[in-house]
Every structure is written in structure tokens, then in C-alpha cells.
PDB file of C-alpha atoms and ligand atoms in Angstrom:
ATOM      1  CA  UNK A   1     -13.325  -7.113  64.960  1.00  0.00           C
ATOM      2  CA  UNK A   2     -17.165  -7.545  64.840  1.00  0.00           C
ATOM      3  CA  UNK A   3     -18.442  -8.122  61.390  1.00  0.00           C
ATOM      4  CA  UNK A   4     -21.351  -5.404  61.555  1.00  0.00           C
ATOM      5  CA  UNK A   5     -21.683  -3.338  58.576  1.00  0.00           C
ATOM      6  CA  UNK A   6     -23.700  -0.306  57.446  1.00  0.00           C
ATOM      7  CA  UNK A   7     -25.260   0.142  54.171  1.00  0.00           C
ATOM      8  CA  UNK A   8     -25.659   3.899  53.404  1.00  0.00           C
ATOM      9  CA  UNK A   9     -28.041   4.623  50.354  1.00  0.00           C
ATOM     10  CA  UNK A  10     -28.664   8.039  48.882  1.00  0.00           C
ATOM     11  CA  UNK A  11     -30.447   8.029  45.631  1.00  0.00           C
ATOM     12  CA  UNK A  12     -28.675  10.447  42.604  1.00  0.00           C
ATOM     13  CA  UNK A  13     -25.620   7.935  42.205  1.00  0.00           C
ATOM     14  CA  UNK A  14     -27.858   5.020  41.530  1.00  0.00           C
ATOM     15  CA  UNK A  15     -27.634   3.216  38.017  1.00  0.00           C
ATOM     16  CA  UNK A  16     -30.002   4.247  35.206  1.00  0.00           C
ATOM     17  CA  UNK A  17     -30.884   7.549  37.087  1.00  0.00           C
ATOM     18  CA  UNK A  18     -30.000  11.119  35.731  1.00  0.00           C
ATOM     19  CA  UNK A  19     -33.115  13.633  37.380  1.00  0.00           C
ATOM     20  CA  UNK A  20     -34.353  16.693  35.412  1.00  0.00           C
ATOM     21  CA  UNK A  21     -33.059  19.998  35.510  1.00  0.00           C
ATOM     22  CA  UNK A  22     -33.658  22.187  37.849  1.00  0.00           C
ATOM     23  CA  UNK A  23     -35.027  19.624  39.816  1.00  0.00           C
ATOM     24  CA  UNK A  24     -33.905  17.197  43.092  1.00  0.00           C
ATOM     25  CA  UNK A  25     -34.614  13.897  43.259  1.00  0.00           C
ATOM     26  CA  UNK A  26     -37.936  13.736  44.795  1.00  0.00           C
ATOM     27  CA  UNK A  27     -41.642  12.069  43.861  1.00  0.00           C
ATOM     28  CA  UNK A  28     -42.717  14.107  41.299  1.00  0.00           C
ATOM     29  CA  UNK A  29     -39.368  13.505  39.223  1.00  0.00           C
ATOM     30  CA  UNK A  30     -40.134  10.017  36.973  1.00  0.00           C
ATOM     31  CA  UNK A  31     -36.648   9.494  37.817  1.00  0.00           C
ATOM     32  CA  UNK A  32     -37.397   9.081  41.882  1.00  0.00           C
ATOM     33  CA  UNK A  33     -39.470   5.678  41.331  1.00  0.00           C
ATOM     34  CA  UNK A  34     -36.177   4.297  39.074  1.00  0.00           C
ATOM     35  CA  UNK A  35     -33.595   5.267  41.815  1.00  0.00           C
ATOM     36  CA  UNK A  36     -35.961   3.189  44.100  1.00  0.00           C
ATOM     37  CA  UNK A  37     -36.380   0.157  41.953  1.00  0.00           C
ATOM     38  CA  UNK A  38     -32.720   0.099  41.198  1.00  0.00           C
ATOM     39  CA  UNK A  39     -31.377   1.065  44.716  1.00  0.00           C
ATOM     40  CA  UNK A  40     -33.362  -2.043  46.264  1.00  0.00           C
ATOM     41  CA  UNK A  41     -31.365  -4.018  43.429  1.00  0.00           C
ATOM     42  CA  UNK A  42     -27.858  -2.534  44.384  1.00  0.00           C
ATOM     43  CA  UNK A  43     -28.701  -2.968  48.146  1.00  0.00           C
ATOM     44  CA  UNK A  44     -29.672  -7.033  48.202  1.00  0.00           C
ATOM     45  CA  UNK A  45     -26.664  -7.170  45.988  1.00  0.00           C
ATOM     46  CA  UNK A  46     -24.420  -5.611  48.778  1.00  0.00           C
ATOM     47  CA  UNK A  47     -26.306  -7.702  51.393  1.00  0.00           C
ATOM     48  CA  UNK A  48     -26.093 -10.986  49.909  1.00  0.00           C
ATOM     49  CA  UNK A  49     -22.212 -10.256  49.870  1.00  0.00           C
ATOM     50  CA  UNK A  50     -21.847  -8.957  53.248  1.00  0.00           C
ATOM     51  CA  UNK A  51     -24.128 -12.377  54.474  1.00  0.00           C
ATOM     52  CA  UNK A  52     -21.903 -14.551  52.177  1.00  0.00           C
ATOM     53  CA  UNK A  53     -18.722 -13.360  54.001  1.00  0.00           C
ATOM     54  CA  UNK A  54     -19.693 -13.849  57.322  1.00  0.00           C
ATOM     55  CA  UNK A  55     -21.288 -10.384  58.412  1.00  0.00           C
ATOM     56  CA  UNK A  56     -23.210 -10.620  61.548  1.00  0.00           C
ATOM     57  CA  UNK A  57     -25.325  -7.755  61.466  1.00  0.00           C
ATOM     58  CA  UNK A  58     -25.818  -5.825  58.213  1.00  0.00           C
ATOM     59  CA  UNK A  59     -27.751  -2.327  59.076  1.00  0.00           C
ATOM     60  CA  UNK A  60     -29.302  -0.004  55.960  1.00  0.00           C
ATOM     61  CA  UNK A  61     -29.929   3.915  56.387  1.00  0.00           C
ATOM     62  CA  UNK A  62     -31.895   5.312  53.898  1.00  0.00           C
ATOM     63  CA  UNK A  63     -30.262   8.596  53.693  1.00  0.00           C
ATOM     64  CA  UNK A  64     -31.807  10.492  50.717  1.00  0.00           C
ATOM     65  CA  UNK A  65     -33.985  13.644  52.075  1.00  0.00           C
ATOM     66  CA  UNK A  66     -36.336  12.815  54.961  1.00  0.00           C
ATOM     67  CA  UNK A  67     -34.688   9.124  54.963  1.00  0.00           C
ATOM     68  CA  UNK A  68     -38.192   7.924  53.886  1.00  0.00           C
ATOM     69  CA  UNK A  69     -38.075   6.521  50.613  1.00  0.00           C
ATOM     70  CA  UNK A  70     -36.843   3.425  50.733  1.00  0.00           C
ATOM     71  CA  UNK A  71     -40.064   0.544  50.839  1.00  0.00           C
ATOM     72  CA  UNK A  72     -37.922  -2.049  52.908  1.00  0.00           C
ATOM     73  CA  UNK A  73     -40.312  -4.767  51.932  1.00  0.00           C
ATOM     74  CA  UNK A  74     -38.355  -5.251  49.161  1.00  0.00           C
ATOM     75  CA  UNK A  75     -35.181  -5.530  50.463  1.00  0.00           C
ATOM     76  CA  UNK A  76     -33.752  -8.367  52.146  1.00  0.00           C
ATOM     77  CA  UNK A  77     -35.158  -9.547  55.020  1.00  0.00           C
ATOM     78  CA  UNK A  78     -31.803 -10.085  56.931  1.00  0.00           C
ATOM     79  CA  UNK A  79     -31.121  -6.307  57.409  1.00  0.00           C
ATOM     80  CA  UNK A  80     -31.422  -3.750  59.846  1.00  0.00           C
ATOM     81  CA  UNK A  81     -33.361  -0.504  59.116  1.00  0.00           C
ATOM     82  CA  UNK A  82     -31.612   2.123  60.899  1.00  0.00           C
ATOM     83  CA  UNK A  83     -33.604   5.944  61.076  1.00  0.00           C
ATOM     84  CA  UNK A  84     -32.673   8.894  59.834  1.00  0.00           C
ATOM     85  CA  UNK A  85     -32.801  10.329  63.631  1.00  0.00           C
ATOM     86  CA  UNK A  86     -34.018  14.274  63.525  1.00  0.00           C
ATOM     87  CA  UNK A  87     -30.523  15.666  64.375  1.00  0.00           C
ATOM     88  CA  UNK A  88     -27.802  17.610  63.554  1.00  0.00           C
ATOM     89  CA  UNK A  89     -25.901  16.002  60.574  1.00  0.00           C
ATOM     90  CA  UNK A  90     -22.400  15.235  62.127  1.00  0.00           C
ATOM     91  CA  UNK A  91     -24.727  12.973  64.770  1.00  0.00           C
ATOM     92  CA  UNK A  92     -26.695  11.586  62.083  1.00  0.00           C
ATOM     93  CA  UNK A  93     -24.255   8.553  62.705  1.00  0.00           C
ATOM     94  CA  UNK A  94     -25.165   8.671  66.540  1.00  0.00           C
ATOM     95  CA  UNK A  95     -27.291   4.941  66.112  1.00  0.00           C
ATOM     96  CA  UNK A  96     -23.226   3.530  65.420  1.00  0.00           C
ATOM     97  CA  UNK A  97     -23.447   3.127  68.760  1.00  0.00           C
ATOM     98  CA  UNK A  98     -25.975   0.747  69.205  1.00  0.00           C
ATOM     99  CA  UNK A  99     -23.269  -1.264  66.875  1.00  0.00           C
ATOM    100  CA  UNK A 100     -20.117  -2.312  66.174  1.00  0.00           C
ATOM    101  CA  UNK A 101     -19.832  -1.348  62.482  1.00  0.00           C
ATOM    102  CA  UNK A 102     -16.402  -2.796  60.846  1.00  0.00           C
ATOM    103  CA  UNK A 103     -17.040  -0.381  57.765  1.00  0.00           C
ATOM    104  CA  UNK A 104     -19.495   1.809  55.970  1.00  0.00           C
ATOM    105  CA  UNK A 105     -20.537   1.052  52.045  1.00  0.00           C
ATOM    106  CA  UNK A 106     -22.071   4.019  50.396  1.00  0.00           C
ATOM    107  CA  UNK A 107     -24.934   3.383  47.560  1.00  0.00           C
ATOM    108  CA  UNK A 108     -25.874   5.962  45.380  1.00  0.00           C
ATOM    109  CA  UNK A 109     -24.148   8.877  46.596  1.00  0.00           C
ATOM    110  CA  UNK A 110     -23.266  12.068  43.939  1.00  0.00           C
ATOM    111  CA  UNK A 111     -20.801  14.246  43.271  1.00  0.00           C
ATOM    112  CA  UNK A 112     -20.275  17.516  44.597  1.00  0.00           C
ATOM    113  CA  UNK A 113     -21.786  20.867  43.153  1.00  0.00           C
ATOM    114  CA  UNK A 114     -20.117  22.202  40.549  1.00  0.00           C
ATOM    115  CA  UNK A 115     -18.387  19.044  39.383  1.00  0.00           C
ATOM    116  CA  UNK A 116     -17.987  19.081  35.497  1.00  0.00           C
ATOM    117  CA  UNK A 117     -20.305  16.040  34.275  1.00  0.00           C
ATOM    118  CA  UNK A 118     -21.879  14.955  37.515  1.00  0.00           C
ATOM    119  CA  UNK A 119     -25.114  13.479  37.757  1.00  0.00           C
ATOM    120  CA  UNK A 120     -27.047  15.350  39.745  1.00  0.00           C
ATOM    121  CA  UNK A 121     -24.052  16.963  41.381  1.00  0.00           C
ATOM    122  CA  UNK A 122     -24.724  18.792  44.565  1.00  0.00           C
ATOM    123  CA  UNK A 123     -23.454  19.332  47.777  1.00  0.00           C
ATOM    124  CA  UNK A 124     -26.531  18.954  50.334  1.00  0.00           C
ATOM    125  CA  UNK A 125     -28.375  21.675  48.626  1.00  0.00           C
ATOM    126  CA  UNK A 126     -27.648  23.410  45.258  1.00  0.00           C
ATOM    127  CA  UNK A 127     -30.054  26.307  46.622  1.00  0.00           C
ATOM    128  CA  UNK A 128     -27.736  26.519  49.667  1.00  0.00           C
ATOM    129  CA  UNK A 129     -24.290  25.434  48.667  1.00  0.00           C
ATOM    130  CA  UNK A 130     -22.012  26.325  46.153  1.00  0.00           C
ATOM    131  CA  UNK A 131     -18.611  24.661  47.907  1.00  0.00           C
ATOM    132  CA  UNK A 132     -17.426  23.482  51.155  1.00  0.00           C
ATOM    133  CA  UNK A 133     -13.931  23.555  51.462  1.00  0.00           C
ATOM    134  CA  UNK A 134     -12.359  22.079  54.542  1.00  0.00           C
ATOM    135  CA  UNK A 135      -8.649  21.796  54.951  1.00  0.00           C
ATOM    136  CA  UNK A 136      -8.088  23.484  51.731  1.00  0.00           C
ATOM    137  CA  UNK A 137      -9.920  21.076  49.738  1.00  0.00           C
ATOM    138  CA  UNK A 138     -13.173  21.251  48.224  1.00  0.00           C
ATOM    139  CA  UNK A 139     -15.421  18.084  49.405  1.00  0.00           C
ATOM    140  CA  UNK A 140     -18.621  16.143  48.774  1.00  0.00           C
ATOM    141  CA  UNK A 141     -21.058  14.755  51.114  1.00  0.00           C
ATOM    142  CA  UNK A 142     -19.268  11.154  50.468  1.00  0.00           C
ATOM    143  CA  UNK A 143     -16.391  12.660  51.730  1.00  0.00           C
ATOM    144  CA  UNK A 144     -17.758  14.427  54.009  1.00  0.00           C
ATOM    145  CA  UNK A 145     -19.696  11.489  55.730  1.00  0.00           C
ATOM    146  CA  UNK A 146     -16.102   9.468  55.147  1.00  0.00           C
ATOM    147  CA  UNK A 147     -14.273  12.170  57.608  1.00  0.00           C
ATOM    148  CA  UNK A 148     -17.389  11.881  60.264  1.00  0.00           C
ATOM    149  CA  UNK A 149     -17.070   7.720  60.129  1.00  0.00           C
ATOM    150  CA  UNK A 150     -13.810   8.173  60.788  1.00  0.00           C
ATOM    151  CA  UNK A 151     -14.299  10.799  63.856  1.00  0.00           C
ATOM    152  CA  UNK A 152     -15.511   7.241  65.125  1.00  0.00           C
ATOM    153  CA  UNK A 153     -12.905   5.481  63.910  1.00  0.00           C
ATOM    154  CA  UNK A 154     -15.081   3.371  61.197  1.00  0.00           C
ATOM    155  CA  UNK A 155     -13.634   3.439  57.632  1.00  0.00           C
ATOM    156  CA  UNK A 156     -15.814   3.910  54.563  1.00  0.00           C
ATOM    157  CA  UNK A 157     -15.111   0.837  52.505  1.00  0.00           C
ATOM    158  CA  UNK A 158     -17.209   1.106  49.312  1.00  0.00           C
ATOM    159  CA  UNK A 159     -18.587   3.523  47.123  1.00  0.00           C
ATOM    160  CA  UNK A 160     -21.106   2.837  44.065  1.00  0.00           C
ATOM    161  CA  UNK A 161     -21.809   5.827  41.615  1.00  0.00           C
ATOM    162  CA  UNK A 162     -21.239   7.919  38.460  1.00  0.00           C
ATOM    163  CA  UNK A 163     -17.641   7.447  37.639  1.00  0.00           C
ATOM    164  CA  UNK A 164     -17.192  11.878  38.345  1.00  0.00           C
ATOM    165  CA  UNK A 165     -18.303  10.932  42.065  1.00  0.00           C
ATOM    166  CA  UNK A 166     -16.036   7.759  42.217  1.00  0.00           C
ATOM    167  CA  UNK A 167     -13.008  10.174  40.728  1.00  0.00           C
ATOM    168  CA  UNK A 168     -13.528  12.316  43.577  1.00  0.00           C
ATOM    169  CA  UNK A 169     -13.929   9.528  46.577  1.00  0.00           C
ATOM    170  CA  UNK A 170     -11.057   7.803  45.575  1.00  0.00           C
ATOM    171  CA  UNK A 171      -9.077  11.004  45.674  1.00  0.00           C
ATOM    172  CA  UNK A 172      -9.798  11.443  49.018  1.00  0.00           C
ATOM    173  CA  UNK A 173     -10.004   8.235  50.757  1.00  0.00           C
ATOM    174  CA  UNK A 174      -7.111   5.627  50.528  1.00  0.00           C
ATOM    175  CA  UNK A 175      -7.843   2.238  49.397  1.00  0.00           C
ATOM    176  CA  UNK A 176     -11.476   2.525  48.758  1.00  0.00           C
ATOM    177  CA  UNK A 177     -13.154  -0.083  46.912  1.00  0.00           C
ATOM    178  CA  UNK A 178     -15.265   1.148  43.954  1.00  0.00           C
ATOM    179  CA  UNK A 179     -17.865   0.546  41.245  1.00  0.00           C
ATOM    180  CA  UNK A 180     -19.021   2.521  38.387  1.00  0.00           C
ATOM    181  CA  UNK A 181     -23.087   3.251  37.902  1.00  0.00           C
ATOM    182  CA  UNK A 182     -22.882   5.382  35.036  1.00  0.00           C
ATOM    183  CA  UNK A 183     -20.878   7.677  33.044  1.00  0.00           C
ATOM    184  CA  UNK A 184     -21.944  11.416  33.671  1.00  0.00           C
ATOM    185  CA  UNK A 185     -22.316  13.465  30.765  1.00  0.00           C
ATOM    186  CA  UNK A 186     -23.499  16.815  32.431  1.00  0.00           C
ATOM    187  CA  UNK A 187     -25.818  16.862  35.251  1.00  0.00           C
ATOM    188  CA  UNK A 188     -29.218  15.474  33.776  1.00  0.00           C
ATOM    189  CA  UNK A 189     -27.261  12.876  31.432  1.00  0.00           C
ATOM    190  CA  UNK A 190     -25.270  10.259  31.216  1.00  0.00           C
ATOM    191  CA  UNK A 191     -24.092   6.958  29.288  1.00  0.00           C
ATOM    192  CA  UNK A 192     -25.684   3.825  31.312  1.00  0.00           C
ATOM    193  CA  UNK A 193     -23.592   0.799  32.271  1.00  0.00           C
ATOM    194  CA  UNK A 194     -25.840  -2.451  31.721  1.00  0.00           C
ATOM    195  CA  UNK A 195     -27.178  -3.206  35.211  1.00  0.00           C
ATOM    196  CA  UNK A 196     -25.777  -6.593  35.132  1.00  0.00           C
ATOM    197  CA  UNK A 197     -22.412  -5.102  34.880  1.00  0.00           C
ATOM    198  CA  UNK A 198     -22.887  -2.689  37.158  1.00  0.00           C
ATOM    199  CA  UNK A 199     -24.408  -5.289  40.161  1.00  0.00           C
ATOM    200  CA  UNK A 200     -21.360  -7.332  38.791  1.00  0.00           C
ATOM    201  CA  UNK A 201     -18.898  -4.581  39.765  1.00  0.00           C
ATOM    202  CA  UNK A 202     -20.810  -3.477  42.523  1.00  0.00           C
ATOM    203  CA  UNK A 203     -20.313  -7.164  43.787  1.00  0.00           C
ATOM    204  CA  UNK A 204     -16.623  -7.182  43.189  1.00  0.00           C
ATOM    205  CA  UNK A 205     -15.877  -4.143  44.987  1.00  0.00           C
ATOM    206  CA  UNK A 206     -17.592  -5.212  47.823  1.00  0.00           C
ATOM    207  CA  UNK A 207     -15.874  -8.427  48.565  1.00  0.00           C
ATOM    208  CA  UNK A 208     -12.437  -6.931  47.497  1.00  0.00           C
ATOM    209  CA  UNK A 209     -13.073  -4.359  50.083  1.00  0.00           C
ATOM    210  CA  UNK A 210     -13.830  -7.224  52.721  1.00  0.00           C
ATOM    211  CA  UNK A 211     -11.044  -8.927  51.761  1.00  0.00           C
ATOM    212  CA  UNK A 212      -8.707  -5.893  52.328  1.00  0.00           C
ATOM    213  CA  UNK A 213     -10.212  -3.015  54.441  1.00  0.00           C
ATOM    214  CA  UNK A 214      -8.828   0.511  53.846  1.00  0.00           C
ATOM    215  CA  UNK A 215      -8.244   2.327  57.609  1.00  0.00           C
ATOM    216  CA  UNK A 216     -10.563   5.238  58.465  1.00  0.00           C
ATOM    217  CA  UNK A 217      -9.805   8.844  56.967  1.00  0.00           C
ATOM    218  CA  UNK A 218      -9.374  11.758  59.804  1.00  0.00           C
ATOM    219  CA  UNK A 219      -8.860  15.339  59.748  1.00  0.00           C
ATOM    220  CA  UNK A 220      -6.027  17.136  61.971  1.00  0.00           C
ATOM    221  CA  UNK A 221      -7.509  20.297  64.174  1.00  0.00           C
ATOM    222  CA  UNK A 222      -7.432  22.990  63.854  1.00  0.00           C
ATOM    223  CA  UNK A 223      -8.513  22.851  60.701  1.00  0.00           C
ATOM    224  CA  UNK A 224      -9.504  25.709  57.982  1.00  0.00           C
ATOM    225  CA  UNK A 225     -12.673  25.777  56.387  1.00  0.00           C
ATOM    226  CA  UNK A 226     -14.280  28.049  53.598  1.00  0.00           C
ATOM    227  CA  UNK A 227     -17.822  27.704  52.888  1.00  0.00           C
ATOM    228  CA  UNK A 228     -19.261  29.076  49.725  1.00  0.00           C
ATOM    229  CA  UNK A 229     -22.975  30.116  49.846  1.00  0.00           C
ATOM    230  CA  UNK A 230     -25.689  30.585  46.972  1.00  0.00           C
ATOM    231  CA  UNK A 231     -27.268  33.270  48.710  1.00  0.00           C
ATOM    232  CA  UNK A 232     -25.725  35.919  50.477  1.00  0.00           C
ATOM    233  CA  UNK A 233     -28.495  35.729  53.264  1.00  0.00           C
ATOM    234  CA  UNK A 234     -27.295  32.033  54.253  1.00  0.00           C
ATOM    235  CA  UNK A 235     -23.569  33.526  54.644  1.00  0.00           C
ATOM    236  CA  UNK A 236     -25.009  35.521  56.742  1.00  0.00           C
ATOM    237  CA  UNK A 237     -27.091  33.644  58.877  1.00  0.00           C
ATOM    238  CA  UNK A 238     -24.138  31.049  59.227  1.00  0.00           C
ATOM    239  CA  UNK A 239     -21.876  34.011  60.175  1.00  0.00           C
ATOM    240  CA  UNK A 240     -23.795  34.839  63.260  1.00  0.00           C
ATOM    241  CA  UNK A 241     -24.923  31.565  64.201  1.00  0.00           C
ATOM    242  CA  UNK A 242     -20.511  30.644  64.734  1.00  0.00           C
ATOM    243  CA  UNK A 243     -19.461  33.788  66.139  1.00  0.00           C
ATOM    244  CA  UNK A 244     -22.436  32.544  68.566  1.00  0.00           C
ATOM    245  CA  UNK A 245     -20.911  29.498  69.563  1.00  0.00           C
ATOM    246  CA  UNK A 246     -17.748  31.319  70.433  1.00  0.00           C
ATOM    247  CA  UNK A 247     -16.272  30.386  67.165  1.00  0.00           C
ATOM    248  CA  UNK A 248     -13.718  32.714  65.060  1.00  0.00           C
ATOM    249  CA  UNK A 249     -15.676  33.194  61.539  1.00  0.00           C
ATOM    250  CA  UNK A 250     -15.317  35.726  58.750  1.00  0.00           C
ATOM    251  CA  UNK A 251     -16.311  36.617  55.487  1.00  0.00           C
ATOM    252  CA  UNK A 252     -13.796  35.836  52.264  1.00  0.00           C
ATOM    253  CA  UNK A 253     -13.943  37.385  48.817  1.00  0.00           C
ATOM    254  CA  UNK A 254     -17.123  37.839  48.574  1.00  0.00           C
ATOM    255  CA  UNK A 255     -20.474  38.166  50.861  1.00  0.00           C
ATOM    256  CA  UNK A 256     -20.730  34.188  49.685  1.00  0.00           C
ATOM    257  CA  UNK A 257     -17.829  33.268  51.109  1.00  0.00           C
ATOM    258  CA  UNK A 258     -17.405  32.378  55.065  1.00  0.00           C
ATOM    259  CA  UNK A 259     -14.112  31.545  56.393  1.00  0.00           C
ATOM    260  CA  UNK A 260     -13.429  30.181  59.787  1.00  0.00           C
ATOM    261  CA  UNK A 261     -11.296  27.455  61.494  1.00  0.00           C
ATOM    262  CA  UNK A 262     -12.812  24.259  62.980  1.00  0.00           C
ATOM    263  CA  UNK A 263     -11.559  23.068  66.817  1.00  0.00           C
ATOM    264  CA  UNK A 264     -12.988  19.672  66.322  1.00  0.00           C
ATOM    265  CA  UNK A 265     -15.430  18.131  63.525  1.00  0.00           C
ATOM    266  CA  UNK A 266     -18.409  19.248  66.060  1.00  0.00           C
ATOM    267  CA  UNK A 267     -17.933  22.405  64.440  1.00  0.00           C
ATOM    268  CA  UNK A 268     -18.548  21.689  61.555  1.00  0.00           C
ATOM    269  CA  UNK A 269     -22.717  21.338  62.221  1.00  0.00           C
ATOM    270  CA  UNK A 270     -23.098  24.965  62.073  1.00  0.00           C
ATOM    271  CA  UNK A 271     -22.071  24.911  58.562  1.00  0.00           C
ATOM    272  CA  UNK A 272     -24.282  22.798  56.899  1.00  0.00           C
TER     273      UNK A 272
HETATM  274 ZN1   ZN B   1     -29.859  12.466  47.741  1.00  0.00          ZN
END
């Protein structure tokens, strides 16, 4: 097994961060420049790790937004910057070719909308998405981007964030290493772990999870999936755009709600 890893960074789950309401994480948030500063920290602390045990190539994808926000001049110089290529999600993992990644670690990810006490919880868009519920559970982008690793047979090893979004990857991947950010107390607050401790655990994790790998996570087709819109308009648009590729699709209880069943995870892009 090569000893390639990616890093995978989005920004909400990082420590000392909780947004403003109404808000995303973006520039104009005083919040954006702290998930920076403190992302760069979590990341060299990953790296250094990753370098420590032996890993050969150690790749980082900035994966917040546009996947520009990142300044890699701060970050250490032994990593790969990989590009957020202009794609359809379930490809956004298309440069894992160009490696031979032994396992994903995600940095800052959130939980998913909805989720009592998560920071910043969301899943892709809270003006878009209300749930996405694929083989009759409810998921979050971690997950998510766990199930499209795994399409390529890569396991997501580590996951650093508020302890709601930890809760719910640990749930649904076996054997994941972990390490706690922050506490969420509702979805602009939360009680903050001393960074120290949290680099400490973030440390931990990591070398526990090199130590003992968990396997990839897969989904069996067919496989039923419910998608939960804000707007009625999306559900909608998403409707026609399935039917269009040939795929079954209806709505559910509501003109929210669009049901269909997936033939393989490709089918999943017209979704999101
Ligand atoms: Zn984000």
C-alpha cells in the first residue's frame, strides 16, 4: 500500500469558529479570517504526522466554496495543493487518480442541516437543502464525500470538528478516528476546546488512525434516495433534470420532497 494521503479542509468545523446567523462562511464574516488562521494550524499539525509516519506524498484540497481560500504559503511546504477542478461533485475526487491515496482525513467539515446544536450546520446549501436521505438515512457532506472515497475504494480515516458533526461521522463510518474542535451550542455558538488540546487530539487521532486504518464505506445499488428541498422550484428543477437522464424520480409528501432510486453513485450528481 502506497503511503499517499489526502488532506480535505472545509472551513465551519474548524476550532474557535462559530459564523453569524444567517450567514455562510465567506470574507465578509470576521469569522472567515479565524477559520483560515486556525485551519493552516490544524493542517501542518496533520502533515507533520502524516511526514513523521512515513507518508510519501501528502496532497491538501481546499474544499470550502470556490476551493480558494486557503493562502498555502503558510502551510507546510512538503504538501501537495490539489484544485478544486470545475466539475460535477461526485468527480470532484477525479485528481485521486493522479495518486495512490491510502486514506482521506477531513478538516473542518460540519454537520448536516438541521442538526440540533451544529455549528454552522448545513448540507451544501441551507438555501437549497433541507435533507438528503440516501438509503434511508439522512447524511452530511462528510458522509457523503466518505461513500464517494469509497466508490474508489479509499477509506476516510479522520475527521476533526464540532463534537454534533463527529456524533454523526462516527455513526456512519466504522472505525473512524476522531477529534473534537468545539462543543456546538446552536448554530452560531459553541463552548471552545483550548487549541492546544484540540491540535493535541487532532494529533492523536491521526496517528491512531495510521496505526489502524478503518476499510472504505460503500453503498449497495439500487439504492433509495429522498431529497428534501428549501424551495419548491429546486424540487422541481431536479425532477426534470432525472427523469432526463432516464432516471425513475417522483415527488414525496410534499412539493419539497423528491424521491427516486439511484443505479450507481453517478446518480447521485443530479441531486446536489
Ligand atoms: Zn464549507
Amino acid at each position: 500500500m502506497k503511503r499517499e494521503y489526502l488532506i480535505a479542509v472545509d472551513l465551519e468545523g474548524i476550532h474557535g469558529v462559530v459564523g453569524e446567523p444567517y450567514k455562510s462562511l465567506y470574507p465578509e464574516v470576521a469569522d472567515y479570517a479565524v477559520a483560515l488562521k486556525n485551519a493552516v494550524k490544524e493542517i501542518n499539525c496533520v502533515v507533520d504526522v502524516l511526514f513523521a509516519a512515513g507518508a510519501e506524498k501528502v496532497a491538501v484540497w481546499d474544499n470550502h466554496g470556490t476551493g480558494k481560500n486557503l493562502d498555502f504559503s503558510e502551510i507546510d511546504t512538503r504538501v501537495i495543493r490539489v484544485e478544486n477542478p470545475p466539475m460535477p461533485r461526485y468527480e470532484r475526487f477525479s485528481f485521486a487518480k493522479d495518486f495512490a491515496f491510502a486514506g482521506i482525513f477531513l478538516l473542518g467539515y460540519h454537520s448536516k442541516e438541521g442538526s440540533f446544536n451544529g455549528v454552522l450546520a448545513h448540507t451544501y446549501s441551507s438555501q437549497r437543502v433541507q435533507y438528503f436521505k440516501i438509503g434511508g438515512r439522512t447524511m452530511g457532506e462528510a458522509e457523503i464525500y466518505a461513500y464517494i472515497a469509497g466508490e474508489l475504494g479509499i477509506p476516510v480515516l479522520f475527521c476533526a470538528s464540532d463534537d454534533v458533526c463527529v456524533g454523526q461521522v462516527r455513526a456512519a463510518i466504522p472505525g473512524i478516528r476522531t477529534a473534537v474542535t468545539k462543543i456546538g451550542k446552536g448554530r452560531n455558538a459553541a463552548q471552545f476546546i483550548e487549541e492546544e488540546e484540540v491540535l493535541r487530539a487532532i494529533r492523536a487521532g491521526v496517528a491512531d488512525a495510521l496505526r489502524a486504518p478503518n476499510e472504505p464505506v460503500r453503498l449497495t445499488y439500487p439504492c433509495a434516495i429522498e431529497m428534501n428541498y428549501t424551495r419548491a422550484e429546486t424540487a422541481e428543477a431536479v425532477l426534470r433534470k432525472v427523469k432526463s437522464i432516464g432516471q425513475d424520480a417522483r415527488y414525496g409528501e410534499t412539493t419539497h420532497i423528491v424521491q427516486s432510486v439511484l443505479r450507481d453513485f453517478r446518480d447521485l450528481e443530479a441531486f446536489i
